[in-house]
Amino acid sequence: MSSAQGTERKPKATRNQYGETLLELGRERSDIVALDADLSGSTKTGKFAKEFPERFFNMGVAEQDMIGTAAGLAVTGKVPFASTFAVFETGRAWDQIRLVICYSNTNVKLVATHGGITVGEDGASHQALEDIALMRALPNMTVIVPADATETNSVIRAVADYKGPVYVRLGRSNVPYTMPDDYQFRIGRAHVFHTGKDANIIAAGIMVDAAKKASELLATEGFDAGVINMSTIKPLDEETLLNAAKTGKVIITAEEHSIIGGLGGAVCEFLAENHPVPVRRIGINDSFGCSGGAAELLQLHGLTAENIAEAVKTSLKNAQ
Amino acid sequence: MSVMTKGKVTDVEELKKIAKSVRIRILHMLTTAGSGHTGGSLSAADVAVAIYFSKMKFNPKDPSWKDRDRFILSKGHAAPLQYSIMAEAGYFPEDTTQTLRTTESPLQGHPCCKRLPGIEVSTGSLGQGLSVANGMALGLRLDRNPARVYCIMGDGEIQEGQIWEAAMTAAHYKIDNLCAVVDCNGLQIDGPVAKVMNIEPVVDKWEAFGWNVIDIDGHNMEQIVGALDKAEGIKGKPTVIIANTTKGKGVSFFENKVEYHGVAPSLEELEKAVKEIDNE
């Protein structure tokens, strides 16, 4: 375990890292272009826009047009990164994503920020809790949820090299560094912090750090709970998941998304058909969010390390 | 067929002959398939033929040739029109046209770019082609590639809000390597466009959005070619050709019949229709 690495650094929002990595990519590659729908200050594509105005297209508040324009740019050999808030990117332009990106298999990178409940004070209208489900249902789409800034940097570089449609979900709020400093993301490859003999927590996004803390809490009580960062939600790392299901007695999924159709859904679909074990999904329980501070909302919706630890213990008890 | 170059077919009479052949093939394809969109394929035929054969550079043997002009059929239900043109141009063998709308066919019910090289991006869900055309035009401009982009929309289609998002974009970014066409045949599935959801004044709308607008008879080949020529010369703004057309054009008993939006000709109708087009 190398969980201690990087913890001295100040927490950083994954969207901030995206802005920096995209800018670096822009300097390295002339085929990288970026689009935004009037949120470049928030999504951090603004950094790229400032240095490469001719390769940046602000589409105004018009997400559907942004997706179509991105697909057209991709057809001429560009590698477009199209960004806005996750709720608008996936919800307002779903049919466009389906037709001109997924069905047409165009090389567009959808990098959405402000995913999940930690959007905070803006409230439910701006909190994407269904975006992963929407994107995961589309053929040809790869879905990635990085856990921290380190992973975001690696993910953005990986998807720029990958040919095909990708959805990357980032967050608004600062999150602690949780991945090892030397971590290299690979599409479809989960990161195993360790595999537990009692339970295994499959997490994504900001819940990876919470899962690690839950595992530490459980260790003090004598439970061995493994932690796996399943940052690629599609395609799922089935081998790693299967191994975890066979090693421990129960599986807990943890995500900042509805328990319907996201990471928990994907894990359940796979395990039900291949190696049925008890699964408990931690996430938003089929509801909308509300205004509040990020930490406060995580507590309100039961998305803390303590909640995960409690779920592990309950699941183990029920499994006996 | 070798590389088609700009101005390959300049003779209007020759273009008219090609349009006849394209229409007849459309009807054969639809009758064999037993379903498909007859009216809108015939209404846009003259404009599409003029774009492909008098204007566009392309190479049927190398459909992804980087200097090709691009074409997007935003009104994807008129797929038989694009397929008929592509068969005429030599993109695929003539007998492929008999596979329209079947499981293994490259000729899906609506254009599918993964099945048929020469289709830039799949269409069929309305309102999306103009955005894609803008993106291609911007990409070509970044590469300083002089190729041009053509996009045909339906008049019912421009009820989609995304069209107007894209209309703003094209004007905002001064996309002048794009020529759009609205095939105004006046009918949509549920009836006359004016009754279902009025789009008039069409010319004023596009002008208000910052476009150069050319209003023509979409079945007059001289006017079509003239408009396409003019569009090429306009700098600093996008051009849209408002092509006033007749749904089902060329076959008297299909013309202006709303019920032939999505119905294929029967064998009997096919025979009569081909005779009419031949004798025109």
Coordinates of C-alpha atoms in Angstrom, one line a residue:
Chain A
M1 CA 0.0 0.0 0.0
S2 CA 1.3 3.4 -0.9
S3 CA -1.7 5.4 0.4
A4 CA 0.5 7.7 2.4
Q5 CA 2.1 9.2 -0.7
G6 CA 1.1 12.7 -1.7
T7 CA -1.1 13.3 1.3
E8 CA 1.0 16.3 2.4
R9 CA -0.1 18.1 -0.8
K10 CA -3.0 20.5 -0.6
P11 CA -6.3 19.0 -1.9
K12 CA -7.0 19.9 -5.6
A13 CA -10.1 19.8 -7.7
T14 CA -9.9 17.3 -10.6
R15 CA -11.3 20.1 -12.9
N16 CA -8.2 22.2 -12.0
Q17 CA -5.9 19.4 -13.0
Y18 CA -7.8 19.0 -16.3
G19 CA -7.3 22.6 -17.2
E20 CA -3.5 22.2 -16.6
T21 CA -3.2 18.9 -18.4
L22 CA -5.2 20.1 -21.4
L23 CA -3.0 23.1 -21.7
E24 CA 0.1 20.9 -21.7
L25 CA -1.4 18.6 -24.3
G26 CA -2.2 21.7 -26.4
R27 CA 1.4 22.7 -26.3
E28 CA 2.5 19.2 -27.2
R29 CA 0.0 18.4 -30.0
S30 CA -1.5 20.6 -32.6
D31 CA -4.4 18.3 -33.3
I32 CA -5.9 19.0 -29.8
V33 CA -8.9 21.4 -29.9
A34 CA -11.3 22.3 -27.2
L35 CA -15.0 23.3 -27.0
D36 CA -17.0 24.7 -24.2
A37 CA -20.6 25.9 -23.6
D38 CA -20.0 29.2 -21.8
L39 CA -18.5 27.6 -18.7
S40 CA -14.8 27.7 -19.6
G41 CA -13.9 29.5 -16.4
S42 CA -15.5 26.7 -14.4
T43 CA -14.5 23.7 -16.5
K44 CA -11.0 25.2 -16.7
T45 CA -10.8 24.9 -20.5
G46 CA -10.3 28.7 -20.3
K47 CA -6.5 28.1 -19.8
F48 CA -6.3 26.3 -23.1
A49 CA -8.5 29.0 -24.7
K50 CA -6.2 31.8 -23.6
E51 CA -3.1 30.2 -25.1
F52 CA -4.7 28.7 -28.2
P53 CA -7.6 30.9 -29.1
E54 CA -7.7 29.6 -32.7
R55 CA -8.1 26.0 -31.4
F56 CA -10.8 26.9 -28.9
F57 CA -14.5 27.2 -29.7
N58 CA -16.9 28.7 -27.2
M59 CA -20.3 27.5 -28.4
G60 CA -22.3 29.7 -26.1
V61 CA -25.0 28.1 -24.0
A62 CA -25.7 25.4 -26.7
E63 CA -24.7 21.9 -25.7
Q64 CA -26.3 20.1 -28.6
D65 CA -24.5 22.2 -31.1
M66 CA -21.3 21.8 -29.2
I67 CA -21.5 18.0 -29.5
G68 CA -22.2 18.1 -33.2
T69 CA -19.4 20.6 -33.9
A70 CA -17.0 18.4 -31.9
A71 CA -18.0 15.4 -34.0
G72 CA -17.3 17.4 -37.2
L73 CA -13.9 18.5 -35.9
A74 CA -13.1 14.9 -35.1
V75 CA -14.0 13.8 -38.7
T76 CA -11.3 16.2 -40.0
G77 CA -8.7 14.6 -37.8
K78 CA -8.8 16.9 -34.7
V79 CA -9.0 15.5 -31.2
P80 CA -11.7 17.6 -29.6
F81 CA -12.2 17.9 -25.9
A82 CA -15.7 19.2 -25.3
S83 CA -16.5 20.3 -21.8
T84 CA -19.4 21.7 -19.7
F85 CA -21.1 20.6 -16.5
A86 CA -21.9 16.9 -16.4
V87 CA -25.6 17.4 -16.0
F88 CA -25.8 19.5 -19.2
E89 CA -23.2 17.6 -21.2
T90 CA -24.9 14.2 -20.8
G91 CA -28.5 15.3 -20.3
R92 CA -29.1 18.1 -22.7
A93 CA -27.2 16.5 -25.6
W94 CA -27.7 12.7 -25.0
D95 CA -29.2 12.0 -28.5
Q96 CA -26.4 14.0 -30.1
I97 CA -23.8 12.0 -28.2
R98 CA -25.6 8.9 -29.2
L99 CA -25.8 9.6 -33.0
V100 CA -22.8 11.7 -34.0
I101 CA -20.3 10.4 -31.4
C102 CA -21.2 6.9 -30.4
Y103 CA -23.0 5.5 -33.4
S104 CA -20.6 7.4 -35.7
N105 CA -17.7 6.3 -33.5
T106 CA -16.1 9.7 -33.7
N107 CA -12.9 10.5 -31.7
V108 CA -14.5 13.0 -29.3
K109 CA -13.5 13.4 -25.6
L110 CA -16.3 14.5 -23.4
V111 CA -14.8 15.8 -20.3
A112 CA -17.5 17.0 -17.9
T113 CA -16.9 18.8 -14.7
H114 CA -19.2 19.3 -11.7
G115 CA -20.2 15.7 -11.5
G116 CA -22.0 14.5 -8.4
I117 CA -23.4 16.0 -5.2
T118 CA -20.3 17.9 -4.3
V119 CA -21.3 20.7 -6.8
G120 CA -22.8 21.9 -3.5
E121 CA -24.7 25.2 -3.1
D122 CA -26.0 25.4 -6.7
G123 CA -28.3 22.6 -5.8
A124 CA -30.1 19.7 -7.5
S125 CA -30.5 21.3 -11.0
H126 CA -26.7 21.4 -11.3
Q127 CA -25.8 18.1 -9.6
A128 CA -25.3 15.3 -12.1
L129 CA -26.3 12.0 -10.4
E130 CA -27.4 10.1 -13.4
D131 CA -24.6 11.0 -16.0
I132 CA -22.7 7.7 -15.6
A133 CA -25.8 5.7 -16.2
L134 CA -26.6 7.8 -19.3
M135 CA -23.2 7.4 -20.8
R136 CA -22.7 3.8 -19.8
A137 CA -25.7 2.7 -21.8
L138 CA -24.2 3.9 -25.1
P139 CA -22.3 1.4 -27.3
N140 CA -18.7 2.5 -28.1
M141 CA -18.5 4.8 -25.1
T142 CA -15.7 4.5 -22.5
V143 CA -16.6 5.9 -19.1
I144 CA -13.9 7.1 -16.7
V145 CA -14.2 8.7 -13.2
P146 CA -10.8 9.7 -11.8
A147 CA -10.2 9.7 -8.1
D148 CA -7.9 12.7 -7.7
A149 CA -5.7 15.1 -9.5
T150 CA -2.9 12.6 -10.1
E151 CA -5.3 10.2 -11.8
T152 CA -6.9 13.0 -13.7
N153 CA -3.6 14.0 -15.3
S154 CA -3.0 10.4 -16.3
V155 CA -6.5 9.9 -17.6
I156 CA -6.6 13.0 -19.7
R157 CA -3.3 12.0 -21.4
A158 CA -4.6 8.4 -21.9
V159 CA -7.8 9.5 -23.5
A160 CA -6.0 11.9 -25.8
D161 CA -4.0 8.9 -27.2
Y162 CA -7.0 6.6 -27.3
K163 CA -9.1 6.6 -30.5
G164 CA -12.8 6.6 -29.9
P165 CA -15.5 8.2 -27.8
V166 CA -14.8 8.8 -24.1
Y167 CA -16.7 10.3 -21.2
V168 CA -14.6 11.6 -18.3
R169 CA -16.4 12.8 -15.2
L170 CA -14.6 15.3 -13.0
G171 CA -15.7 17.2 -9.9
R172 CA -15.9 20.8 -8.7
S173 CA -14.6 20.6 -5.2
N174 CA -11.1 20.1 -3.9
V175 CA -10.2 16.5 -3.2
P176 CA -7.2 15.0 -1.4
Y177 CA -4.5 13.3 -3.3
T178 CA -5.2 9.6 -2.9
M179 CA -3.4 7.8 -5.7
P180 CA 0.3 6.8 -5.6
D181 CA 2.5 9.5 -7.1
D182 CA 3.9 7.1 -9.7
Y183 CA 0.4 5.8 -10.6
Q184 CA -0.2 5.3 -14.4
F185 CA -3.8 5.0 -15.5
R186 CA -4.7 2.5 -18.1
I187 CA -8.2 2.4 -19.7
G188 CA -10.0 -0.6 -18.3
R189 CA -7.5 -1.4 -15.6
A190 CA -8.6 -0.9 -12.0
H191 CA -6.1 0.1 -9.3
V192 CA -6.0 -2.4 -6.4
F193 CA -4.9 -0.8 -3.2
H194 CA -5.3 -4.2 -1.6
T195 CA -7.7 -7.1 -1.8
G196 CA -9.6 -7.9 1.4
K197 CA -10.4 -11.3 2.9
D198 CA -13.6 -10.1 4.5
A199 CA -15.0 -7.5 2.1
N200 CA -13.9 -5.5 -0.9
I201 CA -14.9 -1.9 -1.5
I202 CA -15.1 -1.0 -5.2
A203 CA -15.1 2.7 -5.5
A204 CA -14.7 5.5 -8.1
G205 CA -14.1 9.2 -8.0
I206 CA -14.0 11.0 -4.7
M207 CA -15.3 7.8 -3.0
V208 CA -11.9 6.1 -3.4
D209 CA -10.4 8.2 -0.7
A210 CA -13.4 7.6 1.5
A211 CA -13.1 3.9 0.9
K212 CA -9.5 3.9 2.0
K213 CA -10.4 5.7 5.2
A214 CA -13.2 3.2 5.7
S215 CA -10.8 0.3 5.3
E216 CA -8.5 1.9 7.9
L217 CA -11.4 2.3 10.3
L218 CA -12.4 -1.3 9.8
A219 CA -8.8 -2.6 10.3
T220 CA -8.9 -1.1 13.8
E221 CA -11.9 -3.3 14.5
G222 CA -10.3 -6.4 13.0
F223 CA -12.0 -6.5 9.6
D224 CA -10.0 -6.9 6.4
A225 CA -11.7 -4.7 3.8
G226 CA -9.9 -4.3 0.5
V227 CA -10.1 -1.2 -1.6
I228 CA -10.2 -1.1 -5.4
N229 CA -10.3 2.1 -7.5
M230 CA -12.6 1.1 -10.5
S231 CA -12.0 4.4 -12.3
T232 CA -12.9 2.9 -15.7
I233 CA -16.6 2.1 -15.2
K234 CA -16.9 1.0 -18.8
P235 CA -15.3 -1.3 -19.8
L236 CA -15.2 -2.7 -16.3
D237 CA -12.1 -4.5 -15.1
E238 CA -13.9 -7.8 -14.8
E239 CA -10.8 -9.8 -13.9
T240 CA -10.0 -7.7 -10.9
L241 CA -13.6 -7.6 -9.9
L242 CA -14.0 -11.4 -10.1
N243 CA -10.8 -11.8 -8.0
A244 CA -12.1 -9.5 -5.3
A245 CA -15.5 -11.3 -5.3
K246 CA -13.7 -14.6 -4.9
T247 CA -11.3 -13.4 -2.2
G248 CA -13.7 -11.6 0.1
K249 CA -17.2 -12.5 1.3
V250 CA -19.0 -9.3 0.3
I251 CA -18.7 -6.5 -2.2
I252 CA -19.5 -2.8 -1.4
T253 CA -19.7 -0.3 -4.2
A254 CA -19.2 3.4 -3.4
E255 CA -19.9 6.2 -5.9
E256 CA -21.1 9.8 -5.9
H257 CA -23.9 8.9 -8.3
S258 CA -27.3 7.3 -8.2
I259 CA -27.1 3.7 -7.1
I260 CA -29.1 3.0 -10.3
G261 CA -27.1 2.5 -13.5
G262 CA -23.6 3.6 -12.3
L263 CA -20.7 1.8 -10.8
G264 CA -22.9 -0.2 -8.4
G265 CA -25.2 -1.2 -11.3
A266 CA -22.3 -2.2 -13.5
V267 CA -20.7 -4.3 -10.7
C268 CA -24.0 -6.0 -9.9
E269 CA -24.7 -6.8 -13.5
F270 CA -21.4 -8.5 -13.9
L271 CA -21.4 -10.4 -10.6
A272 CA -25.0 -11.6 -10.9
E273 CA -24.1 -13.4 -14.1
N274 CA -20.6 -14.5 -13.3
H275 CA -20.0 -14.9 -9.5
P276 CA -23.0 -14.0 -7.4
V277 CA -22.0 -12.6 -4.0
P278 CA -23.7 -10.2 -1.7
V279 CA -23.3 -6.6 -2.9
R280 CA -24.3 -3.4 -1.1
R281 CA -24.4 -0.2 -3.2
I282 CA -23.4 3.1 -1.6
G283 CA -24.5 6.1 -3.6
I284 CA -27.4 8.5 -4.0
N285 CA -30.6 6.5 -3.3
D286 CA -32.8 7.4 -6.2
S287 CA -33.2 11.0 -5.2
F288 CA -32.2 14.5 -6.2
G289 CA -29.7 16.5 -4.2
C290 CA -30.1 20.0 -2.7
S291 CA -28.1 23.1 -1.8
G292 CA -25.5 22.8 0.8
G293 CA -21.7 22.5 1.4
A294 CA -20.0 19.6 -0.3
A295 CA -19.0 17.9 2.9
E296 CA -22.4 18.5 4.4
L297 CA -24.1 16.9 1.4
L298 CA -21.9 13.9 1.5
Q299 CA -22.9 13.3 5.1
L300 CA -26.6 14.0 4.3
H301 CA -26.5 11.3 1.6
G302 CA -24.5 8.8 3.5
L303 CA -21.4 9.0 1.4
T304 CA -18.7 9.2 4.2
A305 CA -16.0 6.7 5.3
E306 CA -18.1 5.9 8.3
N307 CA -21.1 5.1 6.2
I308 CA -19.0 2.8 4.1
A309 CA -17.5 1.1 7.1
E310 CA -21.0 0.6 8.6
A311 CA -22.2 -0.9 5.3
V312 CA -19.3 -3.4 5.3
K313 CA -20.1 -4.5 8.8
T314 CA -23.8 -4.9 8.1
S315 CA -23.2 -6.8 4.9
L316 CA -20.8 -9.1 6.6
K317 CA -23.3 -9.8 9.4
N318 CA -26.1 -10.4 6.8
A319 CA -23.9 -12.7 4.8
Q320 CA -23.3 -15.0 7.7
Chain B
M1 CA -14.2 6.5 -62.0
S2 CA -11.3 8.7 -61.3
V3 CA -11.1 11.7 -59.0
M4 CA -14.1 14.0 -59.5
T5 CA -12.8 17.5 -59.8
K6 CA -14.5 20.8 -59.3
G7 CA -16.7 21.7 -62.3
K8 CA -16.6 18.2 -63.6
V9 CA -20.1 18.4 -65.0
T10 CA -20.8 22.0 -66.0
D11 CA -23.4 21.3 -68.6
V12 CA -26.9 21.8 -67.2
E13 CA -28.5 19.3 -69.6
E14 CA -26.0 16.7 -68.5
L15 CA -26.9 17.4 -64.8
K16 CA -30.6 17.1 -65.6
K17 CA -29.9 13.7 -67.2
I18 CA -28.0 12.6 -64.1
A19 CA -30.9 13.8 -61.9
K20 CA -33.3 11.6 -64.0
S21 CA -31.1 8.6 -63.5
V22 CA -30.7 9.3 -59.8
R23 CA -34.5 9.6 -59.4
I24 CA -35.2 6.3 -61.2
R25 CA -32.7 4.5 -59.1
I26 CA -34.2 5.9 -55.9
L27 CA -37.6 4.5 -56.9
H28 CA -36.2 1.1 -57.8
M29 CA -34.4 1.0 -54.5
L30 CA -37.4 1.9 -52.5
T31 CA -39.7 -0.5 -54.2
T32 CA -37.2 -3.4 -53.7
A33 CA -36.8 -2.4 -50.0
G34 CA -40.6 -2.1 -49.6
S35 CA -40.3 0.9 -47.3
G36 CA -38.5 4.2 -47.1
H37 CA -38.9 7.9 -47.7
T38 CA -40.0 8.6 -51.3
G39 CA -41.2 12.2 -51.1
G40 CA -38.2 13.9 -49.5
S41 CA -35.7 11.9 -51.6
L42 CA -37.2 13.1 -54.8
S43 CA -37.6 16.7 -53.7
A44 CA -33.9 17.2 -52.9
A45 CA -32.7 15.3 -55.9
D46 CA -31.9 18.2 -58.2
V47 CA -30.0 20.1 -55.6
A48 CA -28.0 17.1 -54.3
V49 CA -27.1 16.1 -57.9
A50 CA -25.8 19.6 -58.6
I51 CA -23.8 19.6 -55.4
Y52 CA -22.2 16.3 -56.0
F53 CA -21.6 16.4 -59.8
S54 CA -21.1 20.1 -60.5
K55 CA -19.3 21.2 -57.4
M56 CA -17.8 18.5 -55.1
K57 CA -14.3 17.0 -55.3
F58 CA -14.3 13.4 -54.2
N59 CA -12.8 10.1 -55.1
P60 CA -15.1 7.1 -54.8
K61 CA -12.1 4.8 -54.7
D62 CA -10.7 6.7 -51.8
P63 CA -13.7 8.1 -49.8
S64 CA -11.5 9.4 -47.0
W65 CA -9.2 11.4 -49.3
K66 CA -8.3 14.4 -47.2
D67 CA -8.8 17.0 -49.8
R68 CA -12.4 15.9 -50.6
D69 CA -15.3 18.3 -50.2
R70 CA -17.7 17.1 -47.5
F71 CA -21.4 16.4 -47.8
I72 CA -23.8 15.9 -44.9
L73 CA -27.4 14.8 -45.4
S74 CA -28.9 16.3 -42.3
K75 CA -32.3 15.1 -43.4
G76 CA -31.1 11.5 -43.1
H77 CA -34.4 10.0 -44.1
A78 CA -33.6 11.0 -47.7
A79 CA -30.8 8.4 -47.6
P80 CA -32.0 6.7 -50.8
L81 CA -31.1 10.0 -52.6
Q82 CA -27.6 10.0 -51.3
Y83 CA -27.2 6.2 -52.0
S84 CA -28.5 6.7 -55.5
I85 CA -26.0 9.5 -56.1
M86 CA -23.1 7.5 -54.6
A87 CA -24.0 4.5 -56.9
E88 CA -24.1 6.9 -59.9
A89 CA -20.6 8.2 -58.8
G90 CA -19.2 4.7 -58.4
Y91 CA -18.8 4.4 -54.6
F92 CA -20.3 0.9 -54.7
P93 CA -21.6 -1.6 -57.3
E94 CA -25.0 -1.1 -58.8
D95 CA -26.4 -4.3 -57.3
T96 CA -25.7 -3.0 -53.7
T97 CA -28.6 -0.7 -54.2
Q98 CA -30.9 -3.8 -54.1
T99 CA -29.9 -4.4 -50.4
L100 CA -31.3 -1.1 -49.1
R101 CA -32.7 -1.4 -45.5
T102 CA -31.5 -5.0 -44.9
T103 CA -29.4 -6.3 -42.0
E104 CA -26.0 -6.8 -43.7
S105 CA -26.3 -3.8 -46.1
P106 CA -24.1 -0.7 -46.1
L107 CA -27.3 1.1 -47.1
Q108 CA -29.1 1.3 -43.8
G109 CA -32.5 3.0 -43.4
H110 CA -30.6 6.2 -42.5
P111 CA -27.0 7.0 -43.5
C112 CA -24.5 5.1 -41.3
C113 CA -20.8 6.2 -41.6
K114 CA -19.5 3.0 -40.1
R115 CA -21.2 0.9 -42.8
L116 CA -20.7 3.1 -45.8
P117 CA -17.4 4.9 -46.6
G118 CA -18.2 8.2 -48.1
I119 CA -20.8 9.0 -45.4
E120 CA -19.0 11.5 -43.1
V121 CA -21.1 11.1 -39.9
S122 CA -24.3 9.2 -39.3
T123 CA -27.6 11.1 -39.5
G124 CA -31.2 10.3 -39.1
S125 CA -32.2 12.0 -35.8
L126 CA -33.1 15.4 -37.2
G127 CA -31.4 18.8 -36.6
Q128 CA -27.9 17.6 -36.1
G129 CA -26.2 17.8 -39.5
L130 CA -25.5 21.5 -39.6
S131 CA -23.6 21.4 -36.3
V132 CA -21.4 18.6 -37.8
A133 CA -21.0 20.5 -41.0
N134 CA -19.8 23.5 -39.0
G135 CA -17.3 21.4 -37.1
M136 CA -15.9 19.9 -40.4
A137 CA -15.7 23.4 -41.9
L138 CA -13.8 24.7 -38.8
G139 CA -11.5 21.7 -38.9
L140 CA -10.7 22.3 -42.6
R141 CA -10.1 26.0 -41.9
L142 CA -7.6 25.1 -39.1
D143 CA -5.7 23.0 -41.6
R144 CA -5.9 25.6 -44.3
N145 CA -7.6 23.0 -46.5
P146 CA -9.6 24.7 -49.2
A147 CA -12.2 22.0 -49.3
R148 CA -15.8 23.0 -48.9
V149 CA -18.7 21.6 -46.9
Y150 CA -22.3 21.0 -48.0
C151 CA -25.3 20.3 -45.8
I152 CA -28.9 19.6 -46.9
M153 CA -31.6 20.1 -44.3
G154 CA -35.4 19.6 -44.6
D155 CA -37.9 22.4 -44.0
G156 CA -39.6 20.4 -41.3
E157 CA -36.2 19.7 -39.8
I158 CA -35.5 23.4 -39.1
Q159 CA -38.1 23.2 -36.4
E160 CA -35.4 21.6 -34.3
G161 CA -33.8 24.1 -32.0
Q162 CA -30.3 22.8 -32.6
I163 CA -30.4 24.0 -36.2
W164 CA -30.6 27.6 -34.9
E165 CA -27.8 27.0 -32.4
A166 CA -25.7 25.9 -35.4
A167 CA -27.0 28.8 -37.5
M168 CA -25.6 31.2 -34.8
T169 CA -22.3 29.3 -34.7
A170 CA -21.7 29.4 -38.5
A171 CA -22.3 33.2 -38.5
H172 CA -20.3 33.8 -35.3
Y173 CA -17.3 32.0 -36.6
K174 CA -17.8 33.4 -40.1
I175 CA -17.8 29.9 -41.7
D176 CA -17.7 30.7 -45.4
N177 CA -16.4 27.3 -46.5
L178 CA -19.9 26.0 -45.8
C179 CA -23.0 26.0 -48.1
A180 CA -26.2 24.8 -46.5
V181 CA -29.4 24.0 -48.3
V182 CA -33.0 23.9 -46.9
D183 CA -35.1 21.6 -49.0
C184 CA -38.4 23.5 -48.7
N185 CA -40.9 20.9 -50.0
G186 CA -43.6 22.3 -47.7
L187 CA -44.7 19.0 -46.2
Q188 CA -43.8 17.0 -43.1
I189 CA -45.1 13.7 -41.7
D190 CA -48.2 15.2 -40.0
G191 CA -49.1 17.6 -42.8
P192 CA -48.1 20.9 -44.3
V193 CA -45.2 22.5 -42.5
A194 CA -47.2 25.8 -42.3
K195 CA -49.9 24.0 -40.4
V196 CA -47.8 21.6 -38.2
M197 CA -45.4 24.3 -37.0
N198 CA -45.0 27.3 -39.3
I199 CA -41.3 28.2 -40.1
E200 CA -42.0 31.3 -42.2
P201 CA -40.5 33.7 -42.9
V202 CA -37.6 31.3 -43.7
V203 CA -35.5 33.8 -45.7
D204 CA -35.8 36.5 -43.1
K205 CA -34.9 34.1 -40.3
W206 CA -31.6 33.0 -41.9
E207 CA -30.8 36.6 -42.8
A208 CA -31.5 37.6 -39.2
F209 CA -29.1 34.9 -38.1
G210 CA -26.3 36.5 -40.2
W211 CA -26.4 34.3 -43.2
N212 CA -26.1 35.0 -46.9
V213 CA -29.4 33.7 -48.3
I214 CA -30.2 32.6 -51.8
D215 CA -33.8 31.9 -52.6
I216 CA -34.3 29.7 -55.6
D217 CA -36.5 27.2 -57.5
G218 CA -35.0 24.0 -56.2
H219 CA -35.9 22.1 -59.4
N220 CA -34.4 24.7 -61.8
M221 CA -30.9 23.3 -62.6
E222 CA -29.7 26.7 -63.9
Q223 CA -30.8 28.4 -60.7
I224 CA -29.3 25.7 -58.6
V225 CA -25.9 25.8 -60.3
G226 CA -26.0 29.6 -60.2
A227 CA -26.7 29.6 -56.5
L228 CA -23.9 27.1 -55.8
D229 CA -21.5 29.3 -57.8
K230 CA -22.5 32.4 -56.0
A231 CA -22.1 30.7 -52.6
E232 CA -18.5 29.9 -53.3
G233 CA -17.7 33.5 -53.8
I234 CA -19.2 34.8 -50.6
K235 CA -16.6 35.5 -47.9
G236 CA -17.0 36.2 -44.2
K237 CA -20.4 34.6 -43.7
P238 CA -22.1 31.3 -44.4
T239 CA -24.5 30.8 -47.3
V240 CA -27.8 29.0 -47.2
I241 CA -29.8 28.2 -50.3
I242 CA -33.5 28.1 -49.7
A243 CA -34.5 25.6 -52.3
N244 CA -38.3 25.8 -53.0
T245 CA -39.2 22.3 -54.0
T246 CA -42.0 19.9 -54.6
K247 CA -42.3 16.8 -52.4
G248 CA -42.2 13.7 -54.6
K249 CA -41.0 15.8 -57.6
G250 CA -41.0 14.0 -60.9
V251 CA -43.8 11.6 -60.3
S252 CA -47.2 13.2 -60.7
F253 CA -49.1 10.9 -58.3
F254 CA -46.5 11.4 -55.5
E255 CA -46.2 15.1 -55.9
N256 CA -47.3 17.1 -52.9
K257 CA -48.8 14.0 -51.3
V258 CA -48.1 14.0 -47.6
E259 CA -48.8 10.3 -47.4
Y260 CA -45.7 9.6 -49.6
H261 CA -43.4 11.0 -47.0
G262 CA -42.5 7.5 -45.7
V263 CA -44.0 5.1 -48.2
A264 CA -42.3 3.2 -50.9
P265 CA -43.8 2.8 -54.4
S266 CA -45.5 -0.5 -55.2
L267 CA -44.4 -2.4 -58.3
E268 CA -47.2 -1.0 -60.3
E269 CA -46.5 2.6 -59.2
L270 CA -42.8 2.1 -59.9
E271 CA -43.5 1.2 -63.5
K272 CA -45.7 4.3 -64.1
A273 CA -43.3 6.5 -62.2
V274 CA -40.2 5.5 -64.2
K275 CA -42.2 6.1 -67.4
E276 CA -43.1 9.6 -66.3
I277 CA -39.5 10.5 -65.4
D278 CA -38.2 9.0 -68.6
N279 CA -40.7 10.9 -70.7
E280 CA -40.2 14.2 -69.0

